[in-house]
Amino acid sequence: MDFTTLAIVLFISNLLQITALIVQMKLATRYSGTGWWTLGIGFIALGFLAMFLRALPGLTAIGVFANNLFFVGGHILFYTGVLRFFELRERSRGLVVFLAAYVVVDFFFVFIYDHIVWRGSILYLTIAGLSFLTASSLWKYRPRLLEASSNFLAAAFILHGVVFVIGFMLVLLAPPATNSPTASNPAQVLGILDGLIATTLWTFGFILMVTQRLNADERQTRKELELIFYASPDAVILSRMEDGYLVEVNDGFATLSGFSREEALGNYSMDGLHFWKSQADRQRMLDELSLNGTCKDLEFEFRRKDGSELTAVLSARLVMVRGQPHILSVVHDVTERKLLEIRLQKQASTDVLTGAANRRFFIESAGYELQQAQYLNRPLSVALIDLDHFKQVNDNFGHTEGDHVLVEFTRLCQQNIRDGDILARFGGDEFALLLPSSDVTQAVAVAERIQLALVTSILTTGNTPLEITISVGIAEMRRKPETLDEILARADQALYRVKASGRNRVEIYQEAVPNL
């Protein structure tokens, strides 16, 4: 086989190796370095292709220069790739200076002072040095889990370096008979044979090291997942995506659901344990997973073994188990938090003593109802209520008994109004009643019903019965747009007239008739 044909065979061999490395690189995209190795083999392939130019008239010197430069550049890329794979950084400035120096020297001995011995000696020593440097990095920085593959690859680079040391010695001890770059000589033959063997060993070593790291990372990930799975206080569930079949659960699931691990495994989340309160919730999770592959902090209702319900947030992601899509879910119980939120929300909107709405909630709700009434052309009325002479109750029986009367009065009111009506305590013995979809006639009926309840349900303090009466001022929303403050002001005027005329009455606001 002639020199040119051999170079083409080596080029094709390198292309096959590049293909294998690209496939491996696609499988291990999270690792740095693999692309540098692939590019390094590519440079070696271009170096062998450049050898083909040596036989072409007028391109011999260019072929020699490109051949040497690609070979050296490929070894620099191998060294860089090893460091990057071990998550280290190369000294870029030093490598650039080194490569620039080599380019200058090689250019001199190719184009200015054409001398095959000098340029051959420098090439062999440079490649040998880079090979030993790469092998040293593999031994020095290799993780314990990659020891076998790193040692194999380091040995391949050591062997390659030794071969090029021998080539250097052959160039000096048995120099070529001619200065022609296309003439065969022992050092060149040795280098070409080594190129075929070395690139094959490197490719195998690179793939082996990546595969070993993938396996090591998979084992580490499995250990971490198992630690999270079994040590997590939250419920962790591995289920089949297709039908919800429970593959594995942790102790947190048993604590949360009341089902033991033995009871859970082998069941279907919907049909067996009925853990999901609603199948629509599970479908919502599946839709999110199908779209994004993950979901986070979705709030759902679940059902325990004893039938009690709980609120929890669920985070999940798709994982492949034996080639089938599975769902790894973490369920965190937030029932207590939700109850606390409800209590806090209630505290923020209700009067602490009586349980009626507070002024703030009344104003917000009344504002919304007023807008709705104006938009839908529906009536709306507001009643302001005062307990008559309530100060005497506090003075004669104490504030504790007075508070008791306020609580009982609130209870009577709540029993005599509709669900959509809002009773609020504005302060002291002052109450407000919002009556959506009620005109003044209906509002008066509600107020008189409360008055009657006070008469028939005798309030007491200790063993002493109390005669409690109320004064009520009512105002209805006018047809023209107006604010809540305007309605309240008119109701307050009606209430003032009740108090001025003896109390214990219901008064509707009416416009004053001017004296003629």
Coordinates of C-alpha atoms in Angstrom, one line a residue:
M1 CA 0.0 0.0 0.0
D2 CA 1.5 3.3 -1.1
F3 CA 1.9 6.4 1.2
T4 CA -1.1 8.3 -0.2
T5 CA -3.5 5.4 0.0
L6 CA -2.5 4.7 3.6
A7 CA -3.2 8.3 4.5
I8 CA -6.7 8.0 3.0
V9 CA -7.4 4.8 5.0
L10 CA -6.3 6.5 8.2
F11 CA -8.6 9.5 7.4
I12 CA -11.6 7.2 6.9
S13 CA -10.8 5.3 10.1
N14 CA -10.8 8.6 12.0
L15 CA -14.1 9.6 10.6
L16 CA -15.7 6.4 11.9
Q17 CA -14.1 7.1 15.3
I18 CA -15.5 10.7 15.2
T19 CA -19.0 9.2 14.5
A20 CA -18.7 7.0 17.6
L21 CA -17.6 9.9 19.7
I22 CA -20.5 12.1 18.5
V23 CA -23.0 9.5 19.4
Q24 CA -21.4 9.2 22.9
M25 CA -21.4 13.0 23.2
K26 CA -25.1 13.1 22.5
L27 CA -25.7 10.6 25.3
A28 CA -23.6 12.6 27.8
T29 CA -24.4 16.3 27.0
R30 CA -24.0 17.3 30.6
Y31 CA -20.2 16.5 30.6
S32 CA -17.6 18.9 29.4
G33 CA -14.7 17.7 27.5
T34 CA -16.3 15.2 25.1
G35 CA -16.6 17.8 22.4
W36 CA -12.9 18.6 22.7
W37 CA -12.0 15.0 22.3
T38 CA -14.2 14.7 19.2
L39 CA -12.6 17.8 17.7
G40 CA -9.2 16.4 18.5
I41 CA -9.8 13.2 16.6
G42 CA -11.1 15.5 13.8
F43 CA -7.8 17.4 13.7
I44 CA -5.9 14.1 13.5
A45 CA -8.1 13.0 10.6
L46 CA -7.4 16.3 8.8
G47 CA -3.7 15.8 9.5
F48 CA -3.8 12.5 7.7
L49 CA -5.8 14.1 4.9
A50 CA -3.2 16.8 4.6
M51 CA -0.6 14.0 4.0
F52 CA -2.4 13.4 0.7
L53 CA -1.4 16.9 -0.4
R54 CA 2.3 16.0 -0.1
A55 CA 2.1 14.0 -3.3
L56 CA 0.5 16.9 -5.3
P57 CA 2.9 19.1 -7.2
G58 CA 3.1 22.6 -5.8
L59 CA 1.2 21.7 -2.6
T60 CA 3.9 19.6 -0.9
A61 CA 5.1 22.2 1.6
I62 CA 1.5 23.3 2.4
G63 CA 0.6 19.6 3.0
V64 CA 3.6 19.1 5.3
F65 CA 2.9 22.3 7.3
A66 CA -0.9 21.5 7.6
N67 CA -0.1 17.9 8.5
N68 CA 2.2 18.8 11.4
L69 CA -0.1 21.6 12.6
F70 CA -3.2 19.5 12.7
F71 CA -1.4 16.7 14.6
V72 CA -0.1 19.0 17.3
G73 CA -3.4 20.9 17.5
G74 CA -5.3 17.6 17.9
H75 CA -3.1 16.6 20.9
I76 CA -3.6 20.0 22.5
L77 CA -7.4 19.4 22.2
F78 CA -7.0 16.0 23.8
Y79 CA -5.2 17.6 26.8
T80 CA -7.9 20.3 27.1
G81 CA -10.7 17.8 26.8
V82 CA -9.3 15.7 29.7
L83 CA -9.0 18.8 32.0
R84 CA -12.6 19.9 31.1
F85 CA -13.9 16.4 31.6
F86 CA -12.5 16.5 35.2
E87 CA -14.1 19.9 35.6
L88 CA -10.8 21.8 35.5
R89 CA -9.6 24.6 33.3
E90 CA -6.6 24.6 31.1
R91 CA -4.1 27.4 31.1
S92 CA -5.3 28.9 27.8
R93 CA -2.7 31.6 27.5
G94 CA 0.2 29.1 27.9
L95 CA -1.3 26.7 25.3
V96 CA -1.8 29.6 22.9
V97 CA 1.8 30.7 23.3
F98 CA 3.1 27.2 23.0
L99 CA 1.1 26.6 19.8
A100 CA 2.2 29.9 18.3
A101 CA 5.8 29.1 19.0
Y102 CA 5.4 25.7 17.3
V103 CA 3.8 27.3 14.3
V104 CA 6.7 29.7 13.9
V105 CA 9.3 27.0 14.2
D106 CA 7.5 24.6 11.9
F107 CA 6.9 27.3 9.3
F108 CA 10.7 28.1 9.4
F109 CA 11.7 24.5 8.8
V110 CA 9.1 23.9 6.0
F111 CA 9.0 27.1 4.0
I112 CA 12.3 28.9 4.8
Y113 CA 14.9 26.3 5.7
D114 CA 13.4 23.0 4.4
H115 CA 15.0 20.3 6.6
I116 CA 13.1 17.1 7.2
V117 CA 15.3 16.0 10.2
W118 CA 14.8 19.2 12.2
R119 CA 11.1 19.5 11.6
G120 CA 10.6 15.8 12.1
S121 CA 12.5 15.8 15.4
I122 CA 10.6 18.8 16.7
L123 CA 7.2 17.3 15.7
Y124 CA 8.0 13.9 17.4
L125 CA 9.2 15.6 20.6
T126 CA 6.2 17.9 20.7
I127 CA 3.7 15.2 20.3
A128 CA 5.5 13.0 22.8
G129 CA 5.5 15.8 25.3
L130 CA 1.8 16.5 24.9
S131 CA 1.0 12.8 25.2
F132 CA 3.0 12.5 28.5
L133 CA 1.3 15.7 29.7
T134 CA -2.2 14.3 28.9
A135 CA -1.3 11.0 30.6
S136 CA -0.1 12.8 33.7
S137 CA -3.3 14.8 33.9
L138 CA -5.3 11.6 33.6
W139 CA -3.5 10.0 36.6
K140 CA -3.3 13.2 38.7
Y141 CA -6.9 14.4 38.5
R142 CA -8.8 11.1 37.9
P143 CA -11.7 10.5 40.4
R144 CA -11.6 7.2 42.2
L145 CA -14.8 6.0 40.4
L146 CA -13.1 6.5 37.0
E147 CA -9.8 4.9 38.0
A148 CA -9.9 1.9 35.6
S149 CA -10.9 3.9 32.5
S150 CA -8.5 6.8 33.3
N151 CA -5.6 4.3 33.8
F152 CA -6.4 2.7 30.4
L153 CA -6.5 6.0 28.6
A154 CA -3.3 7.2 30.3
A155 CA -1.5 4.0 29.3
A156 CA -2.6 4.6 25.7
F157 CA -1.1 8.1 25.8
I158 CA 2.1 6.9 27.4
L159 CA 2.5 4.2 24.8
H160 CA 1.9 6.8 22.1
G161 CA 4.4 9.1 23.6
V162 CA 7.0 6.3 23.8
V163 CA 6.5 5.5 20.2
F164 CA 7.1 9.1 19.2
V165 CA 10.2 9.2 21.4
I166 CA 11.4 6.2 19.4
G167 CA 10.5 8.0 16.2
F168 CA 12.6 11.0 17.4
M169 CA 15.6 8.8 17.9
L170 CA 15.1 7.1 14.5
V171 CA 15.1 10.5 12.8
L172 CA 18.4 11.4 14.5
L173 CA 20.1 7.9 14.2
A174 CA 18.7 6.9 10.9
P175 CA 17.9 10.1 9.0
P176 CA 15.9 9.8 5.7
A177 CA 18.1 9.3 2.7
T178 CA 16.2 12.2 0.9
N179 CA 14.7 15.4 2.1
S180 CA 11.4 14.5 0.2
P181 CA 8.4 14.5 2.5
T182 CA 6.8 11.8 0.4
A183 CA 9.7 9.3 0.7
S184 CA 9.2 6.5 3.1
N185 CA 11.5 6.3 6.2
P186 CA 11.4 4.2 9.4
A187 CA 10.2 7.0 11.7
Q188 CA 7.4 8.0 9.3
V189 CA 6.2 4.4 8.9
L190 CA 6.2 4.0 12.7
G191 CA 4.2 7.2 13.2
I192 CA 1.6 6.2 10.6
L193 CA 1.1 2.7 12.2
D194 CA 0.9 4.3 15.6
G195 CA -1.7 6.8 14.4
L196 CA -4.0 3.9 13.4
I197 CA -3.6 2.1 16.7
A198 CA -3.4 5.1 19.0
T199 CA -6.6 6.9 17.7
T200 CA -8.5 3.6 18.0
L201 CA -7.3 3.2 21.6
W202 CA -8.1 6.8 22.5
T203 CA -11.6 6.6 21.0
F204 CA -12.2 3.4 23.0
G205 CA -10.7 4.9 26.1
F206 CA -12.8 8.1 25.8
I207 CA -16.0 6.2 25.3
L208 CA -15.1 3.9 28.2
M209 CA -14.4 6.8 30.5
V210 CA -17.7 8.5 29.7
T211 CA -19.6 5.3 30.1
Q212 CA -18.0 4.6 33.4
R213 CA -18.8 8.2 34.6
L214 CA -22.4 7.8 33.4
N215 CA -22.7 4.5 35.4
A216 CA -21.1 6.1 38.5
D217 CA -23.4 9.1 38.3
E218 CA -26.4 6.9 37.8
R219 CA -25.4 4.9 40.9
Q220 CA -24.8 8.1 42.9
T221 CA -28.1 9.5 41.7
R222 CA -29.9 6.3 42.6
K223 CA -28.4 6.4 46.1
E224 CA -29.4 10.0 46.5
L225 CA -32.9 9.3 45.3
E226 CA -33.3 6.4 47.6
L227 CA -32.1 8.5 50.5
I228 CA -34.6 11.2 49.6
F229 CA -37.3 8.7 48.9
Y230 CA -37.1 6.8 52.1
A231 CA -35.8 9.6 54.5
S232 CA -38.2 12.3 53.4
P233 CA -40.9 13.1 55.9
D234 CA -43.2 14.0 53.0
A235 CA -45.1 11.3 51.0
V236 CA -43.0 10.1 48.1
I237 CA -44.8 8.0 45.5
L238 CA -43.5 6.2 42.3
S239 CA -46.5 5.3 40.1
R240 CA -47.0 4.2 36.6
M241 CA -48.1 7.1 34.4
E242 CA -50.4 5.1 32.3
D243 CA -52.8 3.9 35.0
G244 CA -51.5 5.2 38.3
Y245 CA -50.3 1.8 39.5
L246 CA -48.3 2.2 42.7
V247 CA -44.8 0.9 42.3
E248 CA -43.2 2.2 45.5
V249 CA -44.1 4.4 48.4
N250 CA -42.1 5.6 51.5
D251 CA -42.9 5.8 55.2
G252 CA -44.1 9.4 54.7
F253 CA -46.9 8.1 52.5
A254 CA -48.0 5.7 55.2
T255 CA -48.0 8.5 57.8
L256 CA -49.9 10.9 55.5
S257 CA -52.5 8.5 54.0
G258 CA -52.9 5.9 56.8
F259 CA -52.2 3.0 54.3
S260 CA -49.2 0.8 55.0
R261 CA -46.6 0.2 52.3
E262 CA -47.9 -3.4 51.9
E263 CA -51.5 -2.1 51.4
A264 CA -50.4 0.5 48.9
L265 CA -48.1 -1.4 46.6
G266 CA -49.8 -3.0 43.6
N267 CA -52.9 -0.8 43.9
Y268 CA -54.1 1.8 41.6
S269 CA -54.2 5.3 43.0
M270 CA -57.8 5.9 41.9
D271 CA -59.4 2.5 41.9
G272 CA -57.6 0.8 44.8
L273 CA -56.8 3.3 47.5
H274 CA -59.0 6.2 46.4
F275 CA -56.2 8.5 47.6
W276 CA -57.2 11.2 45.1
K277 CA -60.3 12.9 46.1
S278 CA -61.1 13.9 42.5
Q279 CA -60.0 12.1 39.3
A280 CA -60.0 15.5 37.6
D281 CA -57.1 16.5 39.9
R282 CA -55.0 13.6 38.7
Q283 CA -55.9 14.4 35.1
R284 CA -54.7 18.0 35.7
M285 CA -51.4 16.7 37.0
L286 CA -51.1 14.3 34.0
D287 CA -51.8 17.2 31.6
E288 CA -49.1 19.3 33.2
L289 CA -46.6 16.4 33.1
S290 CA -47.3 15.6 29.5
L291 CA -46.8 19.2 28.6
N292 CA -43.7 20.1 30.6
G293 CA -42.4 16.8 32.0
T294 CA -42.6 18.3 35.5
C295 CA -45.1 20.1 37.8
K296 CA -44.5 22.0 41.0
D297 CA -46.6 23.0 44.0
L298 CA -50.0 22.0 42.6
E299 CA -52.6 22.1 45.4
F300 CA -55.0 19.2 45.6
E301 CA -57.4 17.5 48.0
F302 CA -56.7 13.9 49.0
R303 CA -58.5 11.3 51.1
R304 CA -56.9 9.3 53.9
K305 CA -57.7 5.6 54.7
D306 CA -60.1 6.6 57.5
G307 CA -62.1 8.8 55.0
S308 CA -60.8 12.1 56.3
E309 CA -59.7 14.7 53.8
L310 CA -56.5 16.7 53.6
T311 CA -55.0 19.5 51.5
A312 CA -51.5 19.0 50.1
V313 CA -49.2 20.5 47.5
L314 CA -47.8 18.0 44.9
S315 CA -44.6 18.3 42.9
A316 CA -43.8 15.6 40.4
R317 CA -41.6 14.8 37.4
L318 CA -41.5 12.0 34.7
V319 CA -38.9 9.3 35.1
M320 CA -38.2 6.3 32.9
V321 CA -38.3 2.9 34.7
R322 CA -37.6 -0.2 32.6
G323 CA -38.5 1.8 29.5
Q324 CA -41.9 2.9 30.8
P325 CA -42.8 6.5 31.9
H326 CA -43.4 6.7 35.6
I327 CA -44.3 9.6 37.9
L328 CA -42.1 10.4 40.9
S329 CA -44.3 12.5 43.2
V330 CA -43.7 14.3 46.4
V331 CA -46.8 15.2 48.4
H332 CA -46.5 17.8 51.3
D333 CA -49.4 18.1 53.7
V334 CA -50.5 21.7 54.1
T335 CA -53.8 21.0 55.9
E336 CA -52.7 22.8 59.0
R337 CA -51.4 25.7 57.0
K338 CA -54.7 26.0 55.1
L339 CA -56.7 26.0 58.3
L340 CA -54.4 28.6 59.7
E341 CA -54.9 30.7 56.6
I342 CA -58.6 30.4 56.9
R343 CA -58.5 31.4 60.6
L344 CA -56.3 34.4 59.8
Q345 CA -58.5 35.4 56.9
K346 CA -61.5 35.1 59.2
Q347 CA -59.8 37.1 61.9
A348 CA -59.0 39.8 59.4
S349 CA -62.6 40.1 58.2
T350 CA -64.6 39.5 61.4
D351 CA -65.2 41.2 64.7
V352 CA -63.3 39.3 67.4
L353 CA -66.0 39.6 70.1
T354 CA -69.2 38.9 68.2
G355 CA -68.1 37.0 65.1
A356 CA -70.0 39.5 62.9
A357 CA -68.1 41.1 60.0
N358 CA -65.8 44.0 60.8
R359 CA -66.0 47.4 59.3
R360 CA -63.3 46.8 56.7
F361 CA -64.9 43.6 55.4
F362 CA -68.3 45.4 55.3
I363 CA -67.0 48.3 53.3
E364 CA -65.2 46.0 50.8
S365 CA -68.2 43.7 50.3
A366 CA -70.7 46.6 50.2
G367 CA -68.6 48.3 47.5
Y368 CA -68.7 45.2 45.3
E369 CA -72.5 44.7 45.9
L370 CA -73.2 48.3 45.1
Q371 CA -71.4 48.0 41.7
Q372 CA -73.4 44.8 41.0
A373 CA -76.7 46.4 41.9
Q374 CA -76.0 49.4 39.7
Y375 CA -74.9 47.3 36.8
L376 CA -77.8 44.8 37.0
N377 CA -80.3 47.5 38.0
R378 CA -81.2 45.7 41.2
P379 CA -82.2 47.3 44.6
L380 CA -79.9 47.5 47.5
S381 CA -80.5 48.8 51.1
V382 CA -78.4 49.5 54.1
A383 CA -79.6 49.5 57.7
L384 CA -77.7 51.1 60.6
I385 CA -78.6 49.6 64.0
D386 CA -78.0 50.9 67.6
L387 CA -78.8 49.1 70.8
D388 CA -80.9 51.5 72.8
H389 CA -79.4 52.7 76.1
F390 CA -76.7 50.0 75.9
K391 CA -74.4 52.2 78.1
Q392 CA -76.7 51.4 81.1
V393 CA -76.1 47.7 80.6
N394 CA -72.3 48.2 80.9
D395 CA -72.7 50.6 83.8
N396 CA -75.2 48.4 85.8
F397 CA -73.8 44.9 85.1
G398 CA -70.2 45.4 83.8
H399 CA -68.6 45.1 80.5
T400 CA -68.4 41.3 80.6
E401 CA -72.2 41.1 80.7
G402 CA -72.4 43.8 78.1
D403 CA -70.2 41.8 75.8
H404 CA -72.5 38.8 76.4
V405 CA -75.5 40.9 75.3
L406 CA -73.6 41.9 72.1
V407 CA -72.8 38.3 71.2
E408 CA -76.4 37.2 71.8
F409 CA -77.7 40.1 69.7
T410 CA -75.4 39.1 66.9
R411 CA -76.7 35.5 67.1
L412 CA -80.3 36.7 66.8
C413 CA -79.5 38.9 63.9
Q414 CA -77.8 36.1 62.0
Q415 CA -80.8 33.9 62.5
N416 CA -83.1 36.4 60.9
I417 CA -81.2 37.5 57.8
R418 CA -80.5 35.8 54.5
D419 CA -77.2 34.1 53.7
G420 CA -76.3 36.8 51.2
D421 CA -76.9 39.6 53.7
I422 CA -73.9 40.9 55.7
L423 CA -74.1 42.0 59.4
A424 CA -71.1 44.0 60.6
R425 CA -70.2 45.5 63.9
F426 CA -68.9 49.0 63.4
G427 CA -67.9 49.5 67.1
G428 CA -69.5 49.5 70.5
D429 CA -73.2 48.9 70.1
E430 CA -73.3 50.1 66.5
F431 CA -74.1 47.6 63.8
A432 CA -74.6 47.8 60.0
L433 CA -76.6 45.5 57.8
L434 CA -76.1 45.2 54.1
L435 CA -79.2 43.9 52.2
P436 CA -78.4 43.2 48.5
S437 CA -81.5 42.8 46.2
S438 CA -83.7 44.4 48.8
D439 CA -85.7 47.6 48.6
V440 CA -86.7 49.6 51.7
T441 CA -89.9 47.6 52.2
Q442 CA -88.0 44.4 52.4
A443 CA -85.3 46.0 54.6
V444 CA -88.0 47.2 57.0
A445 CA -89.4 43.7 57.2
V446 CA -85.9 42.3 58.1
A447 CA -85.4 45.1 60.8
E448 CA -88.9 44.4 62.3
R449 CA -88.2 40.7 62.3
I450 CA -85.0 41.4 64.4
Q451 CA -87.1 43.6 66.7
L452 CA -89.6 40.8 67.2
A453 CA -86.8 38.3 67.9
L454 CA -85.5 40.6 70.7
V455 CA -89.0 40.7 72.3
T456 CA -89.6 36.9 72.1
S457 CA -86.0 35.8 73.0
I458 CA -85.4 37.4 76.4
L459 CA -81.8 38.3 76.9
T460 CA -80.5 38.0 80.4
T461 CA -77.4 39.0 82.4
G462 CA -76.8 36.5 85.1
N463 CA -80.4 35.8 86.4
T464 CA -81.7 39.2 85.5
P465 CA -83.8 39.5 82.3
L466 CA -83.1 42.5 80.1
E467 CA -85.4 44.5 77.9
I468 CA -83.2 45.3 74.9
T469 CA -84.6 47.5 72.1
I470 CA -83.0 48.8 68.9
S471 CA -83.2 51.9 66.7
V472 CA -82.8 51.3 63.0
G473 CA -82.1 53.8 60.2
I474 CA -82.6 52.5 56.6
A475 CA -81.6 54.0 53.2
E476 CA -82.0 52.5 49.8
M477 CA -79.6 53.0 46.8
R478 CA -80.9 55.6 44.5
R479 CA -81.2 54.9 40.8
K480 CA -78.6 57.4 39.9
P481 CA -75.0 56.4 40.6
E482 CA -73.9 57.1 44.1
T483 CA -71.2 56.0 46.6
L484 CA -71.5 53.8 49.6
D485 CA -70.6 56.7 51.8
E486 CA -73.7 58.6 50.5
I487 CA -76.0 55.7 51.3
L488 CA -74.5 55.3 54.8
A489 CA -74.9 59.0 55.4
R490 CA -78.6 58.9 54.6
A491 CA -79.1 55.8 56.8
D492 CA -77.3 57.6 59.6
Q493 CA -79.6 60.6 59.2
A494 CA -82.6 58.3 59.5
L495 CA -81.1 56.7 62.6
Y496 CA -80.5 60.1 64.1
R497 CA -84.2 60.9 63.7
V498 CA -85.2 57.7 65.4
K499 CA -83.0 58.5 68.4
A500 CA -84.3 62.1 68.5
S501 CA -88.0 60.9 68.5
G502 CA -87.7 58.3 71.4
R503 CA -85.8 55.3 70.0
N504 CA -87.1 51.7 69.5
R505 CA -88.3 52.3 66.0
V506 CA -87.4 51.6 62.3
E507 CA -87.0 54.7 60.2
I508 CA -86.7 55.0 56.4
Y509 CA -84.7 57.9 55.1
Q510 CA -86.9 60.5 53.5
E511 CA -86.0 63.8 51.9
A512 CA -87.0 66.7 54.0
V513 CA -90.0 68.6 52.6
P514 CA -89.3 72.4 52.5
N515 CA -91.7 74.8 54.2
L516 CA -93.7 76.8 51.8

